[in-house]
CSV table of C-alpha atoms in Angstrom, one decimal:
chain,number,residue,atom,x,y,z
A,1,UNK,CA,2.3,-19.3,1.7
A,2,UNK,CA,-1.4,-19.1,1.8
A,3,UNK,CA,-1.1,-15.7,3.5
A,4,UNK,CA,-2.8,-12.4,2.8
A,5,UNK,CA,-1.6,-8.9,2.0
A,6,UNK,CA,-2.5,-6.5,4.8
A,7,UNK,CA,-3.6,-3.1,3.5
A,8,UNK,CA,-0.2,-1.5,3.9
A,9,UNK,CA,1.4,-4.3,1.9
A,10,UNK,CA,-1.3,-3.8,-0.8
A,11,UNK,CA,0.0,-0.2,-1.1
A,12,UNK,CA,3.7,-1.2,-1.2
A,13,UNK,CA,2.9,-3.8,-3.9
A,14,UNK,CA,0.9,-1.4,-6.1
A,15,UNK,CA,2.7,1.9,-5.7
A,16,UNK,CA,6.0,0.4,-4.6
A,17,UNK,CA,7.0,-2.8,-6.3
A,18,UNK,CA,4.7,-2.7,-9.4
A,19,UNK,CA,5.3,0.9,-10.0
A,20,UNK,CA,9.1,1.0,-9.3
A,21,UNK,CA,10.2,-2.2,-11.1
A,22,UNK,CA,10.8,-0.7,-14.5
A,23,UNK,CA,13.7,0.3,-16.7
A,24,UNK,CA,13.5,3.4,-18.8
A,25,UNK,CA,9.9,4.4,-18.3
A,26,UNK,CA,7.2,3.5,-15.8
A,27,UNK,CA,4.2,1.5,-17.1
A,28,UNK,CA,1.8,4.3,-15.9
A,29,UNK,CA,2.2,7.6,-17.6
A,30,UNK,CA,2.7,10.8,-15.4
A,31,UNK,CA,-0.7,11.6,-13.9
A,32,UNK,CA,-2.2,8.3,-15.1
A,33,UNK,CA,-4.4,5.9,-13.2
A,34,UNK,CA,-3.5,2.4,-11.9
A,35,UNK,CA,-6.4,0.0,-11.5
A,36,UNK,CA,-5.6,-2.8,-9.1
A,37,UNK,CA,-7.7,-5.8,-7.9
A,38,UNK,CA,-7.6,-6.6,-4.2
A,39,UNK,CA,-10.2,-6.9,-1.4
A,40,UNK,CA,-8.2,-4.5,0.8
A,41,UNK,CA,-9.4,-6.4,3.8
A,42,UNK,CA,-8.7,-4.8,7.2
A,43,UNK,CA,-6.7,-7.8,8.3
A,44,UNK,CA,-3.2,-8.0,9.8
A,45,UNK,CA,-0.9,-10.6,11.2
A,46,UNK,CA,-0.5,-9.6,14.8
A,47,UNK,CA,2.8,-11.5,15.3
A,48,UNK,CA,4.6,-10.2,12.3
A,49,UNK,CA,3.0,-6.8,11.5
A,50,UNK,CA,1.6,-5.5,14.8
A,51,UNK,CA,2.9,-1.9,14.2
A,52,UNK,CA,1.2,-1.9,10.9
A,53,UNK,CA,-2.2,-1.9,12.6
A,54,UNK,CA,-1.4,1.3,14.5
A,55,UNK,CA,0.1,2.8,11.4
A,56,UNK,CA,-2.9,2.2,9.3
A,57,UNK,CA,-5.5,3.1,11.9
A,58,UNK,CA,-3.8,6.0,13.7
A,59,UNK,CA,-1.2,7.5,11.4
A,60,UNK,CA,-2.9,7.3,8.0
A,61,UNK,CA,-6.1,9.1,9.2
A,62,UNK,CA,-3.9,12.0,10.3
A,63,UNK,CA,-1.6,12.2,7.2
A,64,UNK,CA,-0.4,10.4,4.1
A,65,UNK,CA,2.5,12.8,3.8
A,66,UNK,CA,5.8,10.9,4.2
A,67,UNK,CA,7.7,13.9,5.6
A,68,UNK,CA,5.1,14.6,8.2
A,69,UNK,CA,5.0,10.9,9.1
A,70,UNK,CA,8.7,10.7,9.5
A,71,UNK,CA,8.9,13.8,11.7
A,72,UNK,CA,5.8,13.3,13.8
A,73,UNK,CA,5.5,9.5,14.2
A,74,UNK,CA,8.4,7.4,13.1
A,75,UNK,CA,10.6,7.7,16.3
A,76,UNK,CA,7.6,7.0,18.5
A,77,UNK,CA,7.1,3.7,16.7
A,78,UNK,CA,10.8,2.8,16.4
A,79,UNK,CA,11.3,3.2,20.2
A,80,UNK,CA,8.0,1.6,21.3
A,81,UNK,CA,9.1,-1.0,24.0
A,82,UNK,CA,6.3,-3.5,23.2
A,83,UNK,CA,7.1,-3.4,19.4
A,84,UNK,CA,10.9,-3.7,20.1
A,85,UNK,CA,10.3,-6.7,22.3
A,86,UNK,CA,8.2,-8.4,19.5
A,87,UNK,CA,11.0,-7.6,17.1
A,88,UNK,CA,13.9,-8.8,19.3
A,89,UNK,CA,12.2,-11.9,20.9
A,90,UNK,CA,9.4,-12.7,18.5
A,91,UNK,CA,8.9,-12.9,14.8
A,92,UNK,CA,7.9,-9.3,14.2
A,93,UNK,CA,9.4,-6.8,11.7
A,94,UNK,CA,11.1,-3.8,13.2
A,95,UNK,CA,8.5,-1.2,14.4
A,96,UNK,CA,9.8,1.4,11.9
A,97,UNK,CA,9.0,-1.1,9.0
A,98,UNK,CA,5.5,0.2,8.2
A,99,UNK,CA,7.0,3.6,7.5
A,100,UNK,CA,9.5,2.2,5.1
A,101,UNK,CA,6.8,0.3,3.4
A,102,UNK,CA,4.9,3.6,3.0
A,103,UNK,CA,8.0,5.4,1.8
A,104,UNK,CA,8.6,2.7,-0.9
A,105,UNK,CA,5.3,3.8,-2.5
A,106,UNK,CA,6.2,7.5,-2.6
A,107,UNK,CA,7.6,7.5,-6.1
A,108,UNK,CA,4.3,5.9,-7.3
A,109,UNK,CA,2.2,8.4,-5.3
A,110,UNK,CA,4.1,11.3,-6.8
A,111,UNK,CA,3.9,10.0,-10.3
A,112,UNK,CA,0.4,8.6,-10.6
A,113,UNK,CA,-2.8,10.7,-10.6
A,114,UNK,CA,-5.0,8.0,-9.0
A,115,UNK,CA,-5.3,4.4,-7.9
A,116,UNK,CA,-8.7,2.6,-8.3
A,117,UNK,CA,-9.2,-0.6,-6.4
A,118,UNK,CA,-11.6,-3.2,-7.8
A,119,UNK,CA,-13.1,-5.7,-5.5
A,120,UNK,CA,-12.5,-4.1,-2.2
A,121,UNK,CA,-14.7,-5.5,0.6
A,122,UNK,CA,-14.8,-2.1,2.2
A,123,UNK,CA,-14.4,1.6,1.3
A,124,UNK,CA,-12.6,2.6,4.5
A,125,UNK,CA,-9.2,1.1,3.9
A,126,UNK,CA,-8.8,2.2,0.2
A,127,UNK,CA,-9.8,5.7,1.3
A,128,UNK,CA,-7.1,5.7,4.0
A,129,UNK,CA,-4.6,4.7,1.4
A,130,UNK,CA,-5.8,7.5,-0.9
A,131,UNK,CA,-7.5,5.2,-3.3
A,132,UNK,CA,-10.9,5.2,-5.0
A,133,UNK,CA,-13.0,2.0,-5.3
A,134,UNK,CA,-15.0,0.4,-8.1
A,135,UNK,CA,-17.2,-2.7,-8.1
A,136,UNK,CA,-16.1,-4.0,-11.5
A,137,UNK,CA,-13.2,-3.5,-13.9
A,138,UNK,CA,-15.7,-1.9,-16.4
A,139,UNK,CA,-16.7,0.7,-13.7
A,140,UNK,CA,-13.0,1.4,-12.9
A,141,UNK,CA,-12.2,1.8,-16.6
A,142,UNK,CA,-15.0,4.2,-17.0
A,143,UNK,CA,-13.8,6.2,-14.0
A,144,UNK,CA,-10.2,6.2,-15.2
A,145,UNK,CA,-11.0,7.2,-18.8
A,146,UNK,CA,-13.5,9.9,-17.9
A,147,UNK,CA,-15.8,8.6,-20.7
A,148,UNK,CA,-13.1,8.7,-23.3
A,149,UNK,CA,-13.4,6.1,-26.0
A,150,UNK,CA,-10.6,3.6,-26.4
A,151,UNK,CA,-8.4,4.6,-23.5
A,152,UNK,CA,-4.8,3.5,-23.6
A,153,UNK,CA,-4.3,0.5,-21.3
A,154,UNK,CA,-1.2,-1.4,-20.2
A,155,UNK,CA,-2.0,-4.7,-18.4
A,156,UNK,CA,0.4,-6.3,-16.0
A,157,UNK,CA,-0.5,-9.6,-14.5
A,158,UNK,CA,1.6,-10.3,-11.5
A,159,UNK,CA,1.6,-13.9,-10.5
A,160,UNK,CA,3.4,-15.0,-7.3
A,161,UNK,CA,7.1,-14.5,-7.7
A,162,UNK,CA,7.8,-17.8,-5.8
A,163,UNK,CA,5.5,-20.4,-4.5
A,164,UNK,CA,7.1,-23.2,-2.6
A,165,UNK,CA,5.0,-26.3,-1.8
């Protein structure tokens, strides 16, 4: 509660959960554009998501290809003694977890043409994720439609699934 989505979790929410949770046909047509609203702040929880920091800042600048990531980096993370210690004796996710969060977005990455983030407080993180940025929804819609009048839009508002107080 009252937490934030680190940049990798923004990706898994957009191209993973929001894309993959459909029956019959995705909400975004093949090659279409998803417009998402998020600040994409370069912020991570060091206790729970420490390997995510290295993944975002060291792996993503080298590749966004899931197969390359798996072959070149996943074992190094999964066997990192410091990350294993945090997992076994602390409150951290397993050190391979950031890879599986990236892989969960793969179907969305393969299906969609683009993702445009509105409201990012930086350009660096969206670029690492393979996203474009726009200052406003109007600007994002113009980018997505290529100047076409009356583009076809599906809007999905995703409130919190559960909010305990």
